[in-house]
Amino acid sequence: MLDQTGPEMDRKSWMGLLARAPQARLDALLRQVGGLPAHDWLRPPETGGVMVRGRAGGTGAAFNLGEMTVTRCALRLTNGAVGHAYVQGCFRAHAERAALVDALMQTGRADEIRSQVLGPLEREETERRAARAARAAATKVDFFTMVRGED
Amino acid sequence: MYVAVKGGERAIDNAHQWLAEERRGDTGVAELSLDQIRQQLGLAVCRVMAEGSLYDPDLAALAIKQARGDLIEAIFLIRAYRTTLPRIGHSEPVETSAMRCDRRISATFKDLPGGQVLGPTFDYTHRLLDFALAAESEGLAEVAQAAPDPAPKPRVTDFLDRDGLIQPEMPSDATPPDMTREPMEYPAERPLRLQALTRGDEGFVLGMAYSTQRGYGRNHPFVGEMRVGTVPVEMEIPELGFAIEIGEVQLTECETVNQFTGSKTEPAQFTRGYGLVFGHSERKAISMALVDRALRWEELGEDRTGAPAQDEEFVLSHADNIQATGFLEHIKLPHYVDFQSELELIRKLRADALAATQKEAAE
């Protein structure tokens, strides 16, 4: 759950960040660094359901809570780098862009992608979360006890 | 015997065209966008995701628009869509203790670690209609912000558990049964019951829970804790060989602390009920926890009092509003042949009875 900042971000972290990213923003950032590179599909985008599990009592036996939509794909850039994506929702374009970023991160352009695409996505997500956390913090109850009685 | 009734195609097409026009309403009024539904009718979206058993706010908003705001019809649309999706896999069990909480309250401990966080709640509002909203010129007040509290928010039941005061949950990663894959079987284990309750009709689960409060299977619940917020969803990806986050979902979790008397061999302990629901749905999460607890009577060595909420077959087989509405609403569709045979039977019975009376009178 810790937010991993730029340089330490590993593949697991950036795939998660891409899965949660707003599709339009990911698309815009990718276009700013030269658009969508040519690629072949290893697995064209496919939308399916993932059964989300919970635990009884939060810590006990696993149970099936319900499904969520996920779109996945795999592709290969012309230089051979392979990218995978599993993103939340039904948008094929989102999965494609996420897989392109994953593939580009295996190439010499990794630093550029990290600073120009992943960095902004992560900062914006952190800001969105902080904005909610700040609002929640303002609704925290400070109990005080009324002093009553005559003595 | 099944006899197909032909005809009516043109009438049906025309009816559906008119339905589309009615759905749109007065074209002089702006059309609703899915963004508007998702943003401004968020709790309706939550209910459709929870009972549709598919977390996707965009699809839920579309279903609500298509169903003209009839949420059970919208849930039906989502359930039907869900069946067309290939199953990619299952997630790791979500870690609700690591939730990013918008809201977290306890009715049992005032000063719990991490504090009482009210969040965006209807509680403590006066339930007076706000005519300012009708004017559509809602000026929003600046929402207060404060420095976020980095302290973790441990579960209330964890402190009780540490002191042995509450019956412990036994962690298990056994593959849970899935009612969307196999038919329901009774007796149902708790994981199967929890799946059926979390996708069950909010009104039905609420009614069952309320019946326990009124004395039909009473279980003395306290809301030990309720939290609302987002959790990441992690899934093992075979082709990568590691787990990644495939997204995040908003959940409402309710843990109840219920009364329990010990036995000669066991000291007195509290017991638990558990509710976990997609989206922000406090009524449903609390209801689920109460019904979960009521259904655990046998495992906890309680008497079966004959209360409906203790009867798992009754509860689970009537909780699903799509099954219920499907069976209920089909009786308005043509049953001409069935009815014709009943009509003939009743005419024959009456004729026979009349003939018998006339014969008796004649004798």
Coordinates of C-alpha atoms in Angstrom, one line a residue:
Chain A
M1 CA 0.0 0.0 0.0
L2 CA 3.0 2.3 0.3
D3 CA 3.2 4.7 -2.6
Q4 CA 6.5 4.0 -4.3
T5 CA 8.1 7.1 -5.7
G6 CA 9.8 7.4 -9.1
P7 CA 13.1 5.7 -9.2
E8 CA 12.2 2.8 -6.9
M9 CA 9.0 2.0 -8.8
D10 CA 9.2 -1.6 -9.9
R11 CA 7.2 -3.4 -12.6
K12 CA 4.6 -4.6 -10.1
S13 CA 4.0 -1.0 -9.0
W14 CA 3.8 0.5 -12.4
M15 CA 1.4 -2.1 -13.7
G16 CA -0.8 -1.4 -10.7
L17 CA -0.5 2.4 -11.3
L18 CA -1.5 1.9 -15.0
A19 CA -4.4 -0.3 -14.0
R20 CA -5.9 2.4 -11.8
A21 CA -5.0 5.4 -14.1
P22 CA -7.7 7.4 -15.7
Q23 CA -7.7 6.3 -19.3
A24 CA -7.8 9.8 -20.9
R25 CA -4.9 11.0 -18.8
L26 CA -2.7 8.0 -19.7
D27 CA -3.5 8.5 -23.4
A28 CA -2.7 12.2 -23.2
L29 CA 0.7 11.6 -21.4
L30 CA 1.7 8.9 -23.9
R31 CA 0.9 11.2 -26.8
Q32 CA 3.1 13.9 -25.3
V33 CA 6.1 11.5 -25.5
G34 CA 5.7 10.7 -29.2
G35 CA 2.5 8.8 -29.4
L36 CA 1.7 5.1 -29.6
P37 CA 4.7 3.0 -31.0
A38 CA 4.0 0.3 -33.6
H39 CA 3.4 -3.1 -32.1
D40 CA 2.1 -6.6 -32.8
W41 CA -0.5 -8.2 -30.6
L42 CA 0.5 -11.3 -28.6
R43 CA -3.0 -11.2 -27.0
P44 CA -5.4 -8.6 -28.3
P45 CA -7.4 -6.7 -25.7
E46 CA -10.0 -8.9 -24.0
T47 CA -12.5 -7.9 -21.3
G48 CA -13.5 -10.4 -18.7
G49 CA -14.5 -10.7 -15.1
V50 CA -12.3 -11.3 -12.1
M51 CA -13.9 -12.7 -9.0
V52 CA -13.0 -10.4 -6.1
R53 CA -12.6 -12.3 -2.8
G54 CA -13.0 -11.1 0.8
R55 CA -12.6 -12.8 4.1
A56 CA -15.3 -13.6 6.7
G57 CA -14.7 -11.2 9.6
G58 CA -12.0 -9.5 7.5
T59 CA -9.5 -12.1 8.5
G60 CA -11.2 -15.5 8.3
A61 CA -12.2 -17.9 5.5
A62 CA -12.1 -16.5 2.0
F63 CA -15.5 -15.9 0.2
N64 CA -16.5 -14.6 -3.2
L65 CA -17.6 -11.0 -3.0
G66 CA -18.5 -10.4 -6.6
E67 CA -16.7 -9.8 -9.9
M68 CA -15.0 -6.7 -11.4
T69 CA -14.4 -6.0 -15.0
V70 CA -10.8 -6.2 -16.2
T71 CA -9.4 -5.8 -19.7
R72 CA -6.1 -7.4 -20.5
C73 CA -3.7 -7.6 -23.4
A74 CA -0.1 -8.4 -24.4
L75 CA 1.9 -6.9 -27.2
R76 CA 5.4 -6.8 -28.7
L77 CA 7.2 -3.7 -29.9
T78 CA 9.2 -3.8 -33.1
N79 CA 12.4 -3.9 -31.1
G80 CA 11.1 -7.1 -29.4
A81 CA 10.1 -5.6 -26.0
V82 CA 7.0 -7.3 -24.6
G83 CA 4.4 -5.4 -22.6
H84 CA 1.5 -6.8 -20.5
A85 CA -1.5 -5.1 -19.1
Y86 CA -4.4 -5.9 -16.8
V87 CA -6.5 -2.8 -16.2
Q88 CA -9.8 -2.1 -14.4
G89 CA -12.9 -1.6 -16.6
C90 CA -13.9 -2.4 -20.1
F91 CA -11.8 -0.1 -22.2
R92 CA -9.5 -1.8 -24.7
A93 CA -7.7 1.4 -25.5
H94 CA -6.8 1.7 -21.8
A95 CA -5.3 -1.8 -21.8
E96 CA -3.4 -1.1 -25.0
R97 CA -1.8 2.1 -23.7
A98 CA -0.9 0.4 -20.4
A99 CA 0.8 -2.5 -22.2
L100 CA 2.7 0.0 -24.4
V101 CA 4.0 1.8 -21.3
D102 CA 5.0 -1.6 -19.8
A103 CA 6.8 -2.5 -23.0
L104 CA 8.6 0.9 -23.3
M105 CA 9.8 0.5 -19.7
Q106 CA 11.8 -2.5 -20.9
T107 CA 13.6 -0.4 -23.5
G108 CA 16.1 2.5 -23.5
R109 CA 13.2 4.9 -23.2
A110 CA 12.5 3.7 -19.6
D111 CA 13.8 6.9 -17.9
E112 CA 11.8 9.2 -20.2
I113 CA 8.6 7.1 -19.7
R114 CA 9.2 7.0 -16.0
S115 CA 9.5 10.8 -15.7
Q116 CA 7.0 11.8 -18.3
V117 CA 4.2 9.3 -17.9
L118 CA 4.5 7.2 -14.7
G119 CA 5.7 10.2 -12.6
P120 CA 2.7 12.5 -13.4
L121 CA 0.2 9.6 -13.1
E122 CA 1.6 8.7 -9.6
R123 CA 1.7 12.4 -8.5
E124 CA -1.9 13.0 -9.6
E125 CA -3.1 9.8 -7.9
T126 CA -1.3 10.8 -4.7
E127 CA -2.9 14.2 -4.9
R128 CA -6.4 12.7 -5.4
R129 CA -5.9 10.4 -2.5
A130 CA -4.6 13.2 -0.3
A131 CA -7.6 15.4 -1.1
R132 CA -9.9 12.7 0.1
A133 CA -7.8 11.9 3.1
A134 CA -7.8 15.6 4.1
R135 CA -11.6 15.8 3.9
A136 CA -11.9 12.6 5.9
A137 CA -9.5 14.0 8.5
A138 CA -11.6 17.1 8.9
T139 CA -14.6 14.9 9.9
K140 CA -12.7 13.2 12.7
V141 CA -14.6 13.5 15.9
D142 CA -12.8 15.2 18.8
F143 CA -14.8 14.1 21.9
F144 CA -14.8 16.3 24.9
T145 CA -16.5 15.7 28.2
M146 CA -18.9 18.4 29.5
V147 CA -18.1 19.3 33.0
R148 CA -21.3 19.0 34.9
G149 CA -22.3 19.3 38.6
E150 CA -22.2 22.0 41.2
D151 CA -19.1 21.3 43.1
Chain B
M1 CA -47.7 -28.8 -22.9
Y2 CA -46.1 -25.7 -24.4
V3 CA -47.8 -23.9 -27.2
A4 CA -46.0 -20.9 -28.7
V5 CA -48.3 -17.9 -29.3
K6 CA -47.4 -16.2 -32.5
G7 CA -48.2 -12.6 -33.5
G8 CA -47.8 -9.3 -31.8
E9 CA -44.3 -8.6 -33.3
R10 CA -45.4 -5.2 -34.6
A11 CA -47.1 -4.3 -31.4
I12 CA -44.0 -5.3 -29.5
D13 CA -41.7 -3.3 -31.7
N14 CA -43.9 -0.2 -31.4
A15 CA -44.1 -0.7 -27.6
H16 CA -40.3 -0.7 -27.4
Q17 CA -40.0 2.4 -29.6
W18 CA -42.4 4.2 -27.3
L19 CA -40.5 2.9 -24.3
A20 CA -37.3 4.6 -25.7
E21 CA -39.2 7.8 -26.1
E22 CA -40.6 7.7 -22.6
R23 CA -37.1 6.9 -21.3
R24 CA -35.8 10.1 -22.9
G25 CA -38.8 12.1 -21.6
D26 CA -39.3 15.7 -22.8
T27 CA -36.6 16.5 -25.3
G28 CA -36.7 20.1 -24.2
V29 CA -34.9 18.8 -21.0
A30 CA -31.2 18.0 -21.3
E31 CA -30.4 14.4 -21.6
L32 CA -28.7 12.6 -18.7
S33 CA -25.1 11.6 -19.3
L34 CA -23.5 8.6 -17.8
D35 CA -21.0 10.9 -16.1
Q36 CA -23.9 12.7 -14.4
I37 CA -25.4 9.4 -13.2
R38 CA -22.0 8.2 -11.9
Q39 CA -21.2 11.4 -10.2
Q40 CA -24.5 12.6 -8.9
L41 CA -26.5 9.4 -8.4
G42 CA -23.4 7.5 -6.9
L43 CA -25.3 5.5 -4.3
A44 CA -27.7 4.1 -7.0
V45 CA -24.6 3.1 -9.0
C46 CA -23.3 1.4 -5.8
R47 CA -26.5 -0.6 -5.3
V48 CA -26.5 -1.8 -8.9
M49 CA -22.9 -2.9 -8.7
A50 CA -23.5 -4.7 -5.4
E51 CA -26.6 -6.6 -6.4
G52 CA -25.5 -6.9 -10.0
S53 CA -22.4 -8.5 -8.5
L54 CA -20.2 -6.7 -10.9
Y55 CA -18.0 -3.7 -10.0
D56 CA -18.0 -1.3 -12.9
P57 CA -19.4 2.2 -12.3
D58 CA -19.6 3.0 -16.0
L59 CA -21.7 -0.1 -16.8
A60 CA -23.9 0.4 -13.8
A61 CA -24.6 4.0 -14.8
L62 CA -25.5 2.9 -18.3
A63 CA -27.8 0.2 -16.8
I64 CA -29.5 2.8 -14.7
K65 CA -30.1 5.1 -17.7
Q66 CA -31.4 2.3 -19.8
A67 CA -33.7 1.0 -17.0
R68 CA -35.2 4.5 -16.5
G69 CA -34.0 4.5 -12.9
D70 CA -35.6 1.1 -12.1
L71 CA -32.7 -0.3 -10.1
I72 CA -33.8 -3.9 -10.1
E73 CA -34.2 -3.7 -13.9
A74 CA -30.7 -2.2 -14.0
I75 CA -29.3 -5.0 -11.8
F76 CA -31.0 -7.5 -14.2
L77 CA -29.1 -5.8 -17.2
I78 CA -25.8 -6.1 -15.3
R79 CA -26.4 -9.7 -14.4
A80 CA -27.2 -10.5 -18.0
Y81 CA -24.1 -8.7 -19.2
R82 CA -22.0 -10.4 -16.5
T83 CA -22.8 -13.8 -18.0
T84 CA -21.2 -12.8 -21.3
L85 CA -17.8 -12.1 -19.7
P86 CA -15.2 -14.8 -19.7
R87 CA -13.8 -15.4 -16.2
I88 CA -10.2 -14.2 -16.1
G89 CA -9.5 -15.4 -12.6
H90 CA -9.9 -14.5 -9.0
S91 CA -8.3 -11.9 -6.8
E92 CA -6.4 -12.4 -3.6
P93 CA -8.8 -11.7 -0.6
V94 CA -8.9 -8.0 -0.2
E95 CA -7.2 -6.5 2.9
T96 CA -9.9 -4.3 4.5
S97 CA -7.6 -3.4 7.4
A98 CA -5.5 -1.5 4.9
M99 CA -8.5 0.4 3.5
R100 CA -8.1 4.1 2.6
C101 CA -11.1 5.1 4.7
D102 CA -13.4 7.9 3.9
R103 CA -15.4 6.9 6.9
R104 CA -14.8 4.7 9.9
I105 CA -16.9 4.6 13.0
S106 CA -17.4 2.4 16.0
A107 CA -20.6 2.3 18.1
T108 CA -18.7 0.4 20.9
F109 CA -15.5 2.3 21.5
K110 CA -15.4 6.0 21.7
D111 CA -11.6 6.5 21.7
L112 CA -10.5 3.8 19.3
P113 CA -7.0 4.0 17.7
G114 CA -7.3 5.9 14.4
G115 CA -10.4 7.7 15.6
Q116 CA -14.0 8.1 14.6
V117 CA -14.1 9.5 11.1
L118 CA -17.6 10.6 10.0
G119 CA -17.0 11.0 6.3
P120 CA -19.7 12.1 3.9
T121 CA -22.7 10.9 5.9
F122 CA -26.5 11.4 6.0
D123 CA -26.3 10.7 9.7
Y124 CA -27.1 13.7 11.9
T125 CA -28.8 15.5 9.0
H126 CA -32.4 16.6 9.8
R127 CA -34.0 14.9 6.8
L128 CA -35.6 18.1 5.7
L129 CA -36.1 18.7 2.0
D130 CA -33.5 21.2 0.8
F131 CA -35.3 23.4 -1.6
A132 CA -32.0 25.1 -2.5
L133 CA -31.1 22.0 -4.5
A134 CA -34.3 22.4 -6.5
A135 CA -33.1 25.8 -7.6
E136 CA -30.1 24.1 -9.3
S137 CA -27.9 27.0 -8.4
E138 CA -26.2 25.1 -5.6
G139 CA -23.3 27.1 -4.3
L140 CA -20.9 24.7 -2.7
A141 CA -19.4 25.7 0.6
E142 CA -15.6 25.2 0.8
V143 CA -15.2 21.7 2.3
A144 CA -13.0 21.7 5.4
Q145 CA -9.7 19.9 5.1
A146 CA -7.3 18.8 7.9
A147 CA -3.9 17.1 8.0
P148 CA -4.5 13.4 7.3
D149 CA -3.9 11.2 10.2
P150 CA -1.1 8.7 9.3
A151 CA -2.0 6.4 12.3
P152 CA -3.3 3.0 11.2
K153 CA -6.9 2.1 11.8
P154 CA -6.8 -1.4 13.3
R155 CA -10.0 -3.4 13.5
V156 CA -12.0 -3.1 16.7
T157 CA -12.5 -6.9 16.7
D158 CA -8.7 -7.3 16.7
F159 CA -8.4 -5.7 20.2
L160 CA -11.2 -7.8 21.5
D161 CA -9.6 -10.9 19.9
R162 CA -6.3 -10.1 21.5
D163 CA -7.9 -10.3 24.9
G164 CA -9.8 -13.4 24.0
L165 CA -13.1 -11.6 24.4
I166 CA -14.5 -12.4 21.0
Q167 CA -14.7 -15.7 19.1
P168 CA -11.7 -15.8 16.7
E169 CA -12.0 -16.0 12.9
M170 CA -10.1 -18.9 11.5
P171 CA -8.1 -17.8 8.5
S172 CA -8.5 -20.1 5.5
D173 CA -7.5 -19.9 1.9
A174 CA -9.6 -22.9 0.9
T175 CA -11.3 -22.2 -2.5
P176 CA -14.7 -20.8 -1.6
P177 CA -17.8 -22.2 -3.3
D178 CA -19.1 -19.9 -6.1
M179 CA -22.9 -19.7 -6.5
T180 CA -22.4 -18.2 -10.0
R181 CA -20.7 -21.5 -11.1
E182 CA -22.5 -24.2 -9.1
P183 CA -26.1 -24.5 -8.0
M184 CA -26.8 -23.6 -4.4
E185 CA -26.5 -26.5 -2.0
Y186 CA -27.8 -26.8 1.5
P187 CA -26.6 -26.7 4.2
A188 CA -24.5 -23.8 2.9
E189 CA -21.1 -23.1 4.5
R190 CA -20.5 -19.5 5.7
P191 CA -18.5 -18.4 2.6
L192 CA -21.4 -19.4 0.4
R193 CA -23.9 -17.6 2.6
L194 CA -21.8 -14.4 2.6
Q195 CA -21.6 -14.5 -1.2
A196 CA -25.4 -14.9 -1.4
L197 CA -26.0 -12.1 1.1
T198 CA -23.6 -9.5 -0.4
R199 CA -25.4 -9.8 -3.8
G200 CA -28.9 -10.2 -2.2
D201 CA -31.6 -7.6 -2.4
E202 CA -31.1 -4.7 -0.1
G203 CA -34.7 -4.6 0.9
F204 CA -35.0 -8.3 1.6
V205 CA -31.7 -8.5 3.6
L206 CA -32.8 -5.3 5.5
G207 CA -36.2 -6.9 6.3
M208 CA -34.6 -10.1 7.6
A209 CA -32.1 -8.1 9.7
Y210 CA -34.9 -6.0 11.1
S211 CA -36.8 -9.2 12.0
T212 CA -33.9 -10.3 14.2
Q213 CA -33.9 -6.9 16.0
R214 CA -37.6 -7.3 16.6
G215 CA -37.1 -10.6 18.3
Y216 CA -37.3 -13.3 15.6
G217 CA -33.8 -14.7 16.2
R218 CA -32.5 -11.9 18.3
N219 CA -28.7 -11.6 18.5
H220 CA -28.0 -8.4 20.3
P221 CA -25.7 -6.7 17.8
F222 CA -23.5 -3.7 18.3
V223 CA -21.8 -2.1 15.3
G224 CA -18.2 -2.8 16.5
E225 CA -17.0 -1.0 13.4
M226 CA -18.1 0.2 10.1
R227 CA -15.7 1.5 7.4
V228 CA -16.1 2.8 3.9
G229 CA -13.3 3.4 1.5
T230 CA -11.2 2.0 -1.2
V231 CA -9.0 -1.1 -1.2
P232 CA -6.6 -2.3 -3.9
V233 CA -7.5 -5.6 -5.7
E234 CA -4.5 -7.9 -6.3
M235 CA -4.4 -10.8 -8.6
E236 CA -1.7 -13.4 -9.4
I237 CA -0.7 -13.1 -13.1
P238 CA 0.5 -16.5 -14.3
E239 CA 2.4 -15.2 -17.3
L240 CA 4.3 -12.8 -15.1
G241 CA 4.8 -15.0 -12.1
F242 CA 3.9 -12.3 -9.6
A243 CA 0.8 -10.5 -8.3
I244 CA -0.2 -7.0 -9.5
E245 CA -2.9 -4.6 -8.6
I246 CA -5.6 -4.8 -11.2
G247 CA -7.6 -1.9 -9.8
E248 CA -9.2 -0.7 -6.7
V249 CA -12.8 -0.9 -5.4
Q250 CA -14.9 1.0 -2.9
L251 CA -16.2 -1.2 -0.2
T252 CA -18.4 -0.9 2.9
E253 CA -17.5 -3.2 5.7
C254 CA -19.5 -3.8 8.9
E255 CA -18.4 -5.9 11.8
T256 CA -20.9 -6.5 14.5
V257 CA -20.1 -7.6 18.1
N258 CA -22.9 -9.8 19.3
Q259 CA -23.8 -11.3 22.6
F260 CA -22.9 -14.9 23.5
T261 CA -23.0 -16.8 26.7
G262 CA -20.2 -19.2 27.3
S263 CA -20.6 -22.8 28.4
K264 CA -19.2 -24.9 31.3
T265 CA -16.1 -25.5 29.2
E266 CA -15.8 -22.2 27.4
P267 CA -15.6 -18.8 29.1
A268 CA -18.1 -16.1 27.9
Q269 CA -17.1 -14.5 24.6
F270 CA -18.7 -12.1 22.1
T271 CA -19.5 -13.4 18.7
R272 CA -19.4 -11.7 15.3
G273 CA -21.5 -11.0 12.3
Y274 CA -19.9 -9.7 9.1
G275 CA -21.0 -7.6 6.2
L276 CA -18.9 -6.6 3.2
V277 CA -20.5 -4.9 0.2
F278 CA -19.4 -3.3 -3.1
G279 CA -19.6 0.5 -3.0
H280 CA -21.0 2.7 -0.3
S281 CA -23.9 0.9 1.2
E282 CA -24.1 1.1 5.0
R283 CA -27.7 -0.1 5.4
K284 CA -26.8 -3.2 3.3
A285 CA -23.5 -3.9 5.1
I286 CA -25.1 -3.7 8.6
S287 CA -28.1 -5.8 7.4
M288 CA -25.8 -8.4 6.0
A289 CA -23.8 -8.6 9.3
L290 CA -27.0 -9.2 11.3
V291 CA -28.3 -11.9 9.0
D292 CA -24.9 -13.5 8.8
R293 CA -24.9 -13.7 12.6
A294 CA -28.4 -15.1 12.8
L295 CA -27.5 -17.9 10.3
R296 CA -24.6 -19.0 12.5
W297 CA -26.9 -20.3 15.3
E298 CA -25.9 -23.9 14.8
E299 CA -22.2 -23.4 14.7
L300 CA -22.5 -21.2 17.9
G301 CA -24.6 -23.8 19.7
E302 CA -27.7 -21.7 19.9
D303 CA -31.3 -23.0 19.8
R304 CA -33.2 -22.9 16.6
T305 CA -36.2 -20.8 17.5
G306 CA -38.0 -21.2 14.2
A307 CA -37.2 -17.6 13.3
P308 CA -37.1 -17.0 9.5
A309 CA -33.7 -15.3 9.7
Q310 CA -32.2 -18.6 11.2
D311 CA -33.5 -20.6 8.2
E312 CA -30.7 -20.5 5.7
E313 CA -32.6 -22.2 2.9
F314 CA -35.5 -19.7 3.3
V315 CA -33.1 -16.7 3.5
L316 CA -30.7 -17.6 0.7
S317 CA -33.3 -18.9 -1.7
H318 CA -35.3 -15.7 -1.5
A319 CA -32.6 -13.1 -1.2
D320 CA -31.9 -12.8 -5.0
N321 CA -34.1 -10.1 -6.5
I322 CA -33.4 -11.2 -10.1
Q323 CA -34.5 -14.7 -9.5
A324 CA -37.5 -13.4 -7.5
T325 CA -38.5 -10.8 -10.0
G326 CA -38.0 -13.2 -12.9
F327 CA -40.4 -15.7 -11.4
L328 CA -42.8 -13.1 -10.2
E329 CA -43.0 -11.0 -13.3
H330 CA -43.3 -14.0 -15.7
I331 CA -46.9 -14.5 -14.6
K332 CA -47.9 -11.3 -16.4
L333 CA -46.8 -12.8 -19.7
P334 CA -49.2 -14.9 -21.8
H335 CA -50.6 -18.0 -20.1
Y336 CA -53.5 -18.4 -22.4
V337 CA -53.2 -22.1 -22.9
D338 CA -52.6 -22.8 -19.2
F339 CA -55.5 -20.7 -18.3
Q340 CA -57.8 -22.2 -21.0
S341 CA -57.3 -25.7 -19.5
E342 CA -58.1 -24.3 -16.0
L343 CA -61.2 -22.6 -17.4
E344 CA -62.4 -25.8 -19.0
L345 CA -61.8 -27.8 -15.8
I346 CA -63.7 -25.3 -13.7
R347 CA -66.6 -25.4 -16.2
K348 CA -66.7 -29.1 -16.2
L349 CA -66.6 -29.2 -12.3
R350 CA -69.5 -26.7 -12.2
A351 CA -71.5 -28.7 -14.9
D352 CA -70.9 -31.9 -13.0
A353 CA -72.0 -30.3 -9.7
L354 CA -75.1 -28.8 -11.4
A355 CA -76.0 -32.1 -13.0
A356 CA -75.7 -33.9 -9.6
T357 CA -77.9 -31.3 -7.9
Q358 CA -80.5 -31.6 -10.6
K359 CA -80.4 -35.4 -10.4
E360 CA -80.8 -35.2 -6.6
A361 CA -83.8 -32.8 -6.9
A362 CA -85.4 -35.0 -9.5
E363 CA -85.2 -38.1 -7.3

